């Protein structure tokens, strides 16, 4: 079997599995977030934090709850890292330096998981388990909660109520993320992923030397890093490490976990607005963009330019031989199409155009299918913009799901879309203007690509790295931390403001002039608007970096 054939089978099996679980898992998530019954554990949580589960919140209160919870989480995680040398299972590691602790705290609270450190030599087991892994759960739950609040905005009329953030957060964590994470961790341990509290084992190598084999609670953190589209690895090399990702079938499982929730969220959307075909339309947009990206990325890597790649039939540099080129390229596409950022290969070693695709995926806004919750609300923002553009073209008031898209709504949608490009382009320019663009090995177009990738990854809450830059400095930790913070929470505020504006509207009956938003025409328009907006915004930067290098 050739590498290309194996890659095709790998992708088709992945597509079949996602199609199979889309309806049942989407329906399960819908019941989890819309049910009225509270479990005993949930009631205990509400009593502990002093929340009335029957009380709903306006968009402003919901937003303040998100920000307050995230601020407390950030402060706790920062302090946790700073005092880790006094904690149980610290493994003798020193406290994390202030700028590194700030960057890591922001990174995990913002569902980015950008890592400027080597996990196995920096973080003790308690910080990994009770700090980083906990944020992997709750930051993912925050994204889903915000998406659910937006769906309520579309589904409700003449009200300012969007639900209760604390109820949504609790239900999503306990009913969705935790059960799947337990099953996934067991599957990874069966596949060979490590799960223990070992500080390391000294062994003698075949050459007579000594080596320390590090252990830890790897499988439990690995599964939620993928399921919650977080991406932060227990080890420095992330999912390329055999303790995190031992075999080809665990590699397939990891990609499936990355895509499971984002590709099932459109089903929740269809159920909540009472029009399942609307959910299928959004899923179709995600699928078209994702499939195109996977195919193009594989083509660029399997037919890599250059003497050596062409001689061996593919660009093997930077890939794990147990995964081959195609499975690595598929993983790279999946992790950058979502807000995951986990890697099983070195993106800096990709062909110029293959590396460009990983950047382009993030520049799309990570909406195909995007992160847990953030992918759906990002694509719905683009759908709102598409409806507005279509309305201008035919001279009618834009409407989406019975809600008018007026000046207030389009302002929120436009501000949402503009945040990330501003952070990416201003951050890249600042790095060069302040002389912080120096790379270890590369200058010219590839050096620009490394800087551009870093700010694209941070601002889009992805967390993957191109490599080549020393980023564990005060300047880089501070700059990227600010991009992660603003890139996560400013869009959330605009999404919730849009949800509140939509929920207050009275329903608008469909007429003959209403644009059907469940048909192929609209699906194609959303795909086109998404690609065109990204092209107009980022093409000059891409032309100076990966395009210049590749062409």
Coordinates of C-alpha atoms in Angstrom, one line a residue:
X1 CA 0.0 0.0 0.0
X2 CA 1.4 3.4 -1.0
X3 CA 1.6 6.3 1.4
X4 CA -1.0 8.2 -0.6
X5 CA -3.5 5.3 -0.5
X6 CA -3.0 4.9 3.2
X7 CA -3.6 8.6 3.7
X8 CA -6.8 8.4 1.7
X9 CA -8.1 5.5 3.8
X10 CA -7.1 7.3 7.0
X11 CA -9.1 10.4 6.0
X12 CA -12.1 8.5 4.7
X13 CA -12.3 6.5 8.0
X14 CA -12.2 9.8 9.9
X15 CA -15.0 11.3 7.8
X16 CA -17.1 8.3 8.2
X17 CA -16.7 8.3 12.0
X18 CA -17.5 12.0 12.3
X19 CA -20.7 11.6 10.1
X20 CA -21.7 8.6 12.3
X21 CA -21.5 10.5 15.6
X22 CA -22.7 13.9 14.3
X23 CA -26.4 13.2 15.1
X24 CA -26.3 11.1 18.3
X25 CA -23.5 13.1 20.0
X26 CA -25.0 16.4 18.8
X27 CA -28.4 15.4 20.2
X28 CA -26.7 14.4 23.5
X29 CA -25.0 17.8 23.8
X30 CA -28.3 19.5 23.0
X31 CA -30.0 17.7 25.9
X32 CA -27.1 18.4 28.2
X33 CA -27.3 22.2 27.7
X34 CA -31.1 22.6 27.4
X35 CA -32.4 20.2 30.0
X36 CA -34.0 21.5 33.2
X37 CA -33.2 18.7 35.7
X38 CA -30.2 19.1 37.9
X39 CA -28.1 16.2 39.2
X40 CA -27.1 15.9 42.8
X41 CA -23.5 16.8 42.0
X42 CA -24.6 19.9 40.0
X43 CA -26.9 21.1 42.9
X44 CA -23.9 20.7 45.2
X45 CA -21.8 22.9 42.9
X46 CA -24.5 25.6 42.8
X47 CA -24.8 25.7 46.5
X48 CA -21.0 25.8 46.9
X49 CA -20.6 28.9 44.6
X50 CA -23.9 30.5 45.7
X51 CA -25.7 30.3 42.3
X52 CA -29.5 30.1 41.8
X53 CA -29.7 27.7 38.7
X54 CA -33.2 29.0 37.9
X55 CA -32.1 32.6 37.5
X56 CA -31.1 33.7 34.0
X57 CA -28.7 36.4 32.9
X58 CA -28.7 39.3 30.4
X59 CA -25.8 39.4 27.9
X60 CA -24.0 41.9 30.1
X61 CA -24.2 39.8 33.2
X62 CA -23.3 36.7 31.3
X63 CA -20.2 38.4 29.9
X64 CA -19.2 39.7 33.3
X65 CA -19.5 36.1 34.7
X66 CA -17.2 34.8 31.9
X67 CA -14.7 37.5 32.5
X68 CA -14.8 37.1 36.3
X69 CA -14.4 33.4 36.2
X70 CA -11.5 33.7 33.7
X71 CA -9.8 36.4 35.7
X72 CA -9.9 34.3 38.9
X73 CA -8.7 31.2 36.9
X74 CA -5.8 33.3 35.5
X75 CA -4.7 34.5 38.9
X76 CA -4.9 31.1 40.5
X77 CA -2.9 29.4 37.7
X78 CA -0.3 32.1 37.9
X79 CA 0.2 31.7 41.6
X80 CA 0.1 27.9 41.3
X81 CA 3.2 28.1 39.0
X82 CA 5.0 30.6 41.1
X83 CA 4.8 28.4 44.3
X84 CA 5.1 25.0 42.7
X85 CA 8.5 24.3 44.4
X86 CA 6.6 24.2 47.7
X87 CA 3.9 21.8 46.5
X88 CA 3.5 18.0 46.5
X89 CA 4.8 16.3 43.4
X90 CA 6.8 19.3 42.4
X91 CA 9.6 16.9 41.2
X92 CA 12.1 19.4 42.6
X93 CA 11.4 22.0 39.9
X94 CA 11.9 25.7 40.6
X95 CA 9.1 28.2 40.4
X96 CA 8.2 29.3 36.9
X97 CA 9.7 32.7 36.2
X98 CA 7.1 35.6 36.3
X99 CA 6.9 36.3 32.6
X100 CA 6.6 32.5 31.8
X101 CA 4.0 32.0 34.5
X102 CA 2.0 35.0 33.1
X103 CA 2.2 33.7 29.6
X104 CA 1.2 30.1 30.5
X105 CA -1.7 31.2 32.8
X106 CA -3.1 33.4 30.0
X107 CA -2.5 30.7 27.5
X108 CA -4.4 27.9 29.3
X109 CA -7.2 30.2 30.5
X110 CA -7.7 31.5 27.0
X111 CA -7.9 27.9 25.5
X112 CA -4.7 28.6 23.6
X113 CA -2.1 26.5 25.3
X114 CA 0.8 28.2 23.7
X115 CA 3.9 26.7 25.5
X116 CA 7.2 28.6 25.7
X117 CA 8.6 25.9 28.1
X118 CA 9.4 22.2 28.1
X119 CA 6.7 20.6 30.2
X120 CA 8.6 17.6 31.4
X121 CA 11.4 19.8 32.8
X122 CA 9.4 22.8 34.0
X123 CA 6.1 21.7 35.5
X124 CA 5.5 19.4 38.4
X125 CA 2.8 16.8 38.3
X126 CA 0.4 18.7 40.6
X127 CA 0.6 21.8 38.5
X128 CA 0.0 19.7 35.4
X129 CA -3.0 17.9 36.9
X130 CA -4.7 20.5 39.1
X131 CA -3.6 23.6 37.2
X132 CA -3.2 23.0 33.5
X133 CA -5.5 20.0 33.0
X134 CA -8.3 21.7 35.0
X135 CA -8.1 24.7 32.7
X136 CA -8.3 22.4 29.7
X137 CA -11.7 21.4 30.9
X138 CA -13.1 24.8 32.0
X139 CA -11.7 26.9 29.2
X140 CA -13.3 24.5 26.7
X141 CA -16.5 24.7 28.6
X142 CA -16.4 28.5 28.4
X143 CA -16.3 28.4 24.6
X144 CA -19.2 26.0 24.4
X145 CA -21.2 28.1 26.9
X146 CA -20.7 31.3 24.9
X147 CA -21.8 29.5 21.7
X148 CA -24.9 28.2 23.5
X149 CA -25.7 31.7 24.6
X150 CA -25.5 32.9 21.0
X151 CA -27.8 30.1 19.9
X152 CA -30.4 31.2 22.5
X153 CA -30.1 34.7 21.1
X154 CA -31.2 33.3 17.7
X155 CA -33.9 31.0 19.2
X156 CA -35.5 33.5 21.6
X157 CA -37.6 36.6 21.0
X158 CA -38.6 39.6 23.0
X159 CA -36.3 38.8 26.0
X160 CA -33.0 39.9 27.3
X161 CA -32.2 36.5 29.0
X162 CA -29.5 34.2 27.6
X163 CA -29.4 31.6 30.3
X164 CA -27.0 31.2 33.2
X165 CA -23.3 31.0 32.6
X166 CA -22.6 29.1 35.8
X167 CA -25.2 26.5 35.0
X168 CA -23.9 26.2 31.4
X169 CA -20.3 25.9 32.6
X170 CA -21.2 23.2 35.2
X171 CA -23.3 21.1 32.8
X172 CA -20.9 21.2 29.9
X173 CA -18.0 20.2 32.1
X174 CA -19.8 17.4 34.0
X175 CA -22.1 16.1 31.3
X176 CA -20.1 16.4 28.1
X177 CA -16.3 16.9 28.7
X178 CA -15.7 14.7 31.7
X179 CA -17.4 11.5 30.6
X180 CA -15.8 11.6 27.1
X181 CA -12.4 12.4 28.6
X182 CA -12.6 9.4 30.9
X183 CA -13.4 7.0 28.1
X184 CA -10.8 8.6 25.8
X185 CA -8.1 8.4 28.5
X186 CA -8.8 4.7 28.9
X187 CA -8.5 4.2 25.2
X188 CA -5.2 6.1 25.0
X189 CA -3.8 4.0 27.9
X190 CA -4.8 0.8 26.1
X191 CA -2.9 2.2 23.1
X192 CA 0.3 2.7 25.2
X193 CA 0.0 6.3 26.6
X194 CA 1.6 6.7 30.0
X195 CA -0.5 7.3 33.1
X196 CA 1.4 7.3 36.4
X197 CA 2.9 9.6 39.1
X198 CA 6.5 8.7 38.4
X199 CA 9.2 11.3 38.6
X200 CA 11.3 9.4 36.1
X201 CA 13.2 6.1 35.7
X202 CA 16.9 5.9 35.1
X203 CA 17.8 3.3 32.5
X204 CA 21.0 2.2 30.7
X205 CA 20.8 2.6 26.9
X206 CA 22.1 0.1 24.3
X207 CA 25.3 2.1 23.9
X208 CA 26.0 2.0 27.6
X209 CA 24.9 5.5 28.5
X210 CA 22.3 6.6 31.0
X211 CA 18.9 8.1 30.3
X212 CA 16.0 9.3 32.5
X213 CA 12.6 8.1 31.2
X214 CA 10.0 10.7 32.4
X215 CA 6.5 9.6 33.5
X216 CA 3.5 11.3 34.7
X217 CA -0.3 11.6 34.4
X218 CA -0.1 11.9 30.6
X219 CA -3.1 10.1 29.2
X220 CA -5.6 12.0 31.3
X221 CA -4.2 15.3 30.2
X222 CA -3.7 14.2 26.6
X223 CA -7.4 13.4 26.0
X224 CA -8.8 16.7 27.3
X225 CA -6.1 18.6 25.4
X226 CA -7.6 17.2 22.2
X227 CA -11.3 16.9 23.1
X228 CA -11.3 20.5 24.4
X229 CA -9.3 21.8 21.4
X230 CA -6.7 23.0 23.9
X231 CA -3.4 21.6 22.5
X232 CA -0.9 21.9 25.4
X233 CA 1.2 18.8 25.6
X234 CA 2.6 17.1 28.7
X235 CA 5.9 16.8 26.8
X236 CA 7.8 19.4 24.8
X237 CA 7.3 17.6 21.5
X238 CA 3.5 17.3 22.2
X239 CA 1.7 14.5 20.2
X240 CA 5.0 13.5 18.5
X241 CA 6.1 11.9 21.8
X242 CA 5.5 8.2 22.0
X243 CA 4.2 8.5 25.5
X244 CA 1.5 10.9 24.3
X245 CA 0.7 9.4 20.9
X246 CA 2.1 5.8 20.7
X247 CA 0.7 4.3 17.5
X248 CA -1.0 5.1 14.2
X249 CA -4.4 4.2 15.6
X250 CA -4.0 6.5 18.6
X251 CA -3.0 9.2 16.1
X252 CA -6.3 8.6 14.3
X253 CA -8.2 8.7 17.6
X254 CA -6.5 12.0 18.6
X255 CA -7.6 13.7 15.3
X256 CA -11.1 12.3 15.9
X257 CA -11.2 13.7 19.4
X258 CA -10.1 17.1 18.1
X259 CA -13.0 17.2 15.6
X260 CA -15.7 15.5 17.6
X261 CA -17.3 18.4 19.5
X262 CA -16.7 21.2 16.8
X263 CA -18.3 19.0 14.0
X264 CA -21.2 18.1 16.3
X265 CA -22.0 21.6 17.4
X266 CA -24.0 22.5 14.3
X267 CA -26.5 19.7 15.3
X268 CA -27.0 21.6 18.6
X269 CA -27.5 24.8 16.6
X270 CA -30.2 23.2 14.4
X271 CA -32.0 21.7 17.4
X272 CA -31.9 24.9 19.4
X273 CA -33.3 27.1 16.6
X274 CA -35.9 24.5 15.6
X275 CA -34.6 24.0 12.1
X276 CA -32.2 21.1 11.7
X277 CA -31.5 21.9 8.1
X278 CA -29.9 25.2 9.3
X279 CA -27.5 23.0 11.3
X280 CA -26.7 20.9 8.3
X281 CA -26.0 24.0 6.3
X282 CA -23.4 25.2 8.8
X283 CA -21.9 21.7 9.0
X284 CA -21.6 21.7 5.2
X285 CA -19.7 25.0 5.2
X286 CA -17.3 23.5 7.9
X287 CA -16.9 20.3 5.9
X288 CA -16.1 22.0 2.6
X289 CA -13.5 24.2 4.1
X290 CA -12.0 21.4 6.2
X291 CA -11.9 18.8 3.4
X292 CA -10.3 21.3 1.0
X293 CA -7.6 22.2 3.5
X294 CA -6.8 18.6 4.3
X295 CA -6.5 17.7 0.6
X296 CA -4.3 20.7 -0.2
X297 CA -2.1 20.3 2.8
X298 CA -1.5 16.7 1.9
X299 CA -0.8 17.5 -1.8
X300 CA 1.8 20.1 -0.8
X301 CA 3.6 17.7 1.6
X302 CA 3.3 14.6 -0.5
X303 CA 4.6 16.4 -3.6
X304 CA 7.1 18.7 -1.8
X305 CA 9.3 21.0 -3.8
X306 CA 13.0 20.5 -3.6
X307 CA 15.5 17.9 -4.7
X308 CA 15.4 15.7 -1.6
X309 CA 11.6 15.7 -1.1
X310 CA 11.0 14.9 -4.7
X311 CA 13.7 12.1 -4.6
X312 CA 12.0 10.3 -1.7
X313 CA 8.5 11.1 -2.9
X314 CA 7.4 13.4 0.0
X315 CA 8.6 16.0 2.5
X316 CA 9.7 13.7 5.3
X317 CA 11.7 16.3 7.4
X318 CA 10.1 17.0 10.7
X319 CA 7.7 14.1 10.6
X320 CA 7.5 11.1 12.8
X321 CA 8.2 7.9 10.8
X322 CA 5.5 6.0 12.6
X323 CA 2.8 8.4 11.3
X324 CA 4.2 9.0 7.8
X325 CA 3.8 12.2 5.8
X326 CA 0.0 12.0 5.0
X327 CA -1.1 11.3 8.6
X328 CA 1.1 14.1 9.9
X329 CA -0.3 16.5 7.3
X330 CA -3.9 15.5 8.2
X331 CA -3.1 16.1 11.9
X332 CA -1.6 19.5 11.0
X333 CA -4.6 20.5 9.1
X334 CA -7.0 19.4 11.8
X335 CA -5.1 21.1 14.6
X336 CA -5.0 24.4 12.8
X337 CA -8.5 24.3 11.4
X338 CA -9.6 24.0 15.0
X339 CA -8.2 26.0 17.9
X340 CA -6.3 23.0 19.2
X341 CA -2.6 23.7 18.4
X342 CA -1.5 20.1 19.3
X343 CA 1.2 18.9 16.8
X344 CA 2.6 15.5 15.8
X345 CA 5.1 17.0 13.4
X346 CA 7.3 20.1 13.1
X347 CA 5.4 22.7 11.1
X348 CA 8.6 24.8 10.6
X349 CA 9.9 21.8 8.5
X350 CA 6.9 21.7 6.2
X351 CA 7.2 22.8 2.6
X352 CA 6.7 26.6 2.2
X353 CA 3.2 26.1 0.8
X354 CA 2.3 23.4 3.3
X355 CA 3.4 25.7 6.1
X356 CA 1.3 28.4 4.5
X357 CA -1.8 26.2 4.7
X358 CA -1.4 25.8 8.5
X359 CA -1.3 29.6 8.8
X360 CA -4.2 30.1 6.4
X361 CA -6.3 27.6 8.4
X362 CA -5.9 29.8 11.5
X363 CA -6.4 33.0 9.5
X364 CA -9.8 31.7 8.5
X365 CA -10.7 32.3 12.1
X366 CA -10.6 28.6 12.9
X367 CA -14.2 28.1 11.8
X368 CA -13.8 24.8 9.9
X369 CA -14.8 23.4 12.3
X370 CA -13.0 25.6 14.8
X371 CA -12.7 25.2 18.5
X372 CA -15.2 23.9 21.1
X373 CA -17.9 26.5 20.8
X374 CA -15.7 29.2 19.3
X375 CA -15.8 27.5 15.9
X376 CA -19.6 27.6 15.7
X377 CA -20.0 31.1 17.0
X378 CA -17.2 32.3 14.6
X379 CA -18.9 30.7 11.6
X380 CA -22.3 32.1 12.6
X381 CA -20.7 35.6 12.7
X382 CA -19.5 35.0 9.1
X383 CA -23.0 33.8 8.2
X384 CA -24.4 37.1 9.6
X385 CA -21.9 39.0 7.5
X386 CA -22.8 37.0 4.4
X387 CA -26.5 37.7 5.0
X388 CA -25.8 41.4 5.3
X389 CA -23.7 41.4 2.1
X390 CA -26.5 39.5 0.2
X391 CA -29.0 41.9 1.5
X392 CA -27.0 44.9 0.1
X393 CA -26.7 43.1 -3.3
X394 CA -30.5 42.7 -3.7
X395 CA -31.6 45.9 -1.8
X396 CA -33.5 44.2 1.0
X397 CA -33.2 44.2 4.8
X398 CA -30.9 41.3 5.7
X399 CA -32.5 38.6 7.8
X400 CA -31.1 35.4 9.4
X401 CA -33.3 32.9 11.1
X402 CA -36.1 35.4 11.4
X403 CA -33.9 38.1 12.9
X404 CA -33.1 41.4 11.2
X405 CA -29.4 42.1 10.8
X406 CA -29.4 45.9 11.3
X407 CA -26.6 48.4 11.9
X408 CA -26.2 47.3 15.6
X409 CA -25.8 43.6 14.7
X410 CA -23.4 44.1 11.8
X411 CA -21.3 46.4 14.0
X412 CA -20.8 43.6 16.6
X413 CA -20.1 41.1 13.8
X414 CA -17.6 43.5 12.1
X415 CA -15.8 44.2 15.4
X416 CA -15.6 40.5 16.1
X417 CA -14.0 39.9 12.7
X418 CA -11.5 42.8 12.9
X419 CA -10.0 41.9 16.3
X420 CA -7.8 39.0 15.1
X421 CA -6.2 40.6 12.0
X422 CA -5.4 43.7 14.0
X423 CA -3.6 41.7 16.7
X424 CA -1.8 39.5 14.1
X425 CA -0.5 42.3 11.9
X426 CA 0.2 44.8 14.6
X427 CA 2.0 42.2 16.7
X428 CA 4.1 41.0 13.7
X429 CA 5.0 44.6 12.9
X430 CA 5.9 45.3 16.5
X431 CA 8.3 42.3 16.6
X432 CA 10.2 43.6 13.6
X433 CA 10.1 47.2 14.8
X434 CA 11.5 46.4 18.2
X435 CA 14.1 44.0 16.9
X436 CA 12.5 40.9 18.5
X437 CA 12.1 39.1 15.2
X438 CA 15.5 37.4 15.4
X439 CA 15.3 33.6 14.6
X440 CA 17.7 30.9 15.4
X441 CA 18.3 29.6 11.8
X442 CA 16.2 31.5 9.3
X443 CA 16.1 34.9 7.8
X444 CA 14.2 36.3 4.8
X445 CA 10.7 35.0 3.9
X446 CA 11.0 32.0 6.2
X447 CA 12.0 34.1 9.1
X448 CA 9.0 36.4 8.5
X449 CA 6.8 33.3 8.3
X450 CA 8.0 32.2 11.8
X451 CA 7.1 35.5 13.3
X452 CA 3.8 35.8 11.5
X453 CA 2.9 32.2 12.5
X454 CA 3.6 33.0 16.2
X455 CA 1.2 35.9 16.3
X456 CA -1.4 34.2 14.1
X457 CA -1.4 31.2 16.5
X458 CA -1.6 33.3 19.7
X459 CA -4.3 35.7 18.4
X460 CA -6.5 32.9 17.1
X461 CA -6.1 31.0 20.4
X462 CA -4.5 28.1 18.5
X463 CA -1.2 27.6 20.4
X464 CA 0.8 25.6 17.8
X465 CA 4.3 26.9 16.9
X466 CA 6.2 27.2 13.7
X467 CA 9.4 27.1 15.7
X468 CA 12.7 28.8 15.0
X469 CA 12.2 31.7 17.4
X470 CA 13.3 32.0 21.0
X471 CA 10.0 32.9 22.5
X472 CA 10.6 32.4 26.3
X473 CA 11.8 36.0 26.7
X474 CA 10.1 38.7 28.6
X475 CA 9.1 40.5 25.4
X476 CA 7.6 37.5 23.6
X477 CA 5.9 36.1 26.7
X478 CA 4.3 39.5 27.3
X479 CA 3.4 40.3 23.7
X480 CA 1.9 36.9 22.9
X481 CA 0.1 36.8 26.3
X482 CA -1.6 40.1 25.4
X483 CA -2.6 38.7 22.0
X484 CA -4.0 35.6 23.6
X485 CA -6.0 37.5 26.2
X486 CA -7.4 40.1 23.8
X487 CA -7.9 37.5 21.0
X488 CA -10.0 35.3 23.3
X489 CA -12.2 37.7 25.4
X490 CA -12.9 40.7 23.1
X491 CA -14.6 38.5 20.5
X492 CA -16.5 36.8 23.3
X493 CA -17.9 40.1 24.4
X494 CA -19.0 41.0 20.9
X495 CA -20.6 37.6 20.5
X496 CA -22.6 37.9 23.7
X497 CA -23.6 41.5 22.8
X498 CA -24.9 40.2 19.4
X499 CA -26.8 37.4 21.2
X500 CA -28.4 39.9 23.5
X501 CA -29.4 42.2 20.5
X502 CA -30.9 39.2 18.7
X503 CA -32.8 37.9 21.7
X504 CA -34.6 41.2 22.2
X505 CA -36.0 41.2 18.6
X506 CA -39.4 40.2 17.6
X507 CA -39.4 37.4 15.0
X508 CA -39.6 38.5 11.4
X509 CA -41.9 36.3 9.2
X510 CA -40.2 34.9 6.1
X511 CA -41.3 36.4 2.8
X512 CA -40.6 35.8 -0.8
X513 CA -37.6 38.1 -0.6
X514 CA -36.0 36.3 2.3
X515 CA -32.8 34.6 1.4
X516 CA -33.0 30.8 2.2
X517 CA -30.1 30.1 4.5
X518 CA -30.2 26.3 4.3
X519 CA -29.6 25.8 0.5
X520 CA -26.4 25.2 -1.5
X521 CA -26.4 28.9 -2.7
X522 CA -26.1 30.2 0.8
X523 CA -23.6 27.5 1.8
X524 CA -21.4 28.5 -1.2
X525 CA -21.8 32.2 -0.3
X526 CA -20.6 31.7 3.3
X527 CA -17.6 29.7 2.0
X528 CA -16.8 32.4 -0.5
X529 CA -17.1 35.3 2.0
X530 CA -14.9 33.4 4.5
X531 CA -12.1 32.8 2.0
X532 CA -12.4 36.3 0.4
X533 CA -12.3 38.1 3.7
X534 CA -9.2 36.2 4.8
X535 CA -7.5 36.7 1.4
X536 CA -8.1 40.5 1.4
X537 CA -6.8 40.8 5.0
X538 CA -3.7 38.5 5.0
X539 CA -2.6 38.1 1.4
X540 CA 0.1 40.8 1.6
X541 CA 1.6 39.2 4.6
X542 CA 1.5 35.7 3.1
X543 CA 2.9 37.0 -0.1
X544 CA 6.0 38.3 1.7
X545 CA 6.4 35.1 3.7
X546 CA 5.4 31.5 2.6
X547 CA 4.3 32.5 -0.9
X548 CA 7.6 34.2 -1.6
X549 CA 9.5 31.3 -0.3
X550 CA 7.4 28.7 -2.1
X551 CA 7.2 30.4 -5.5

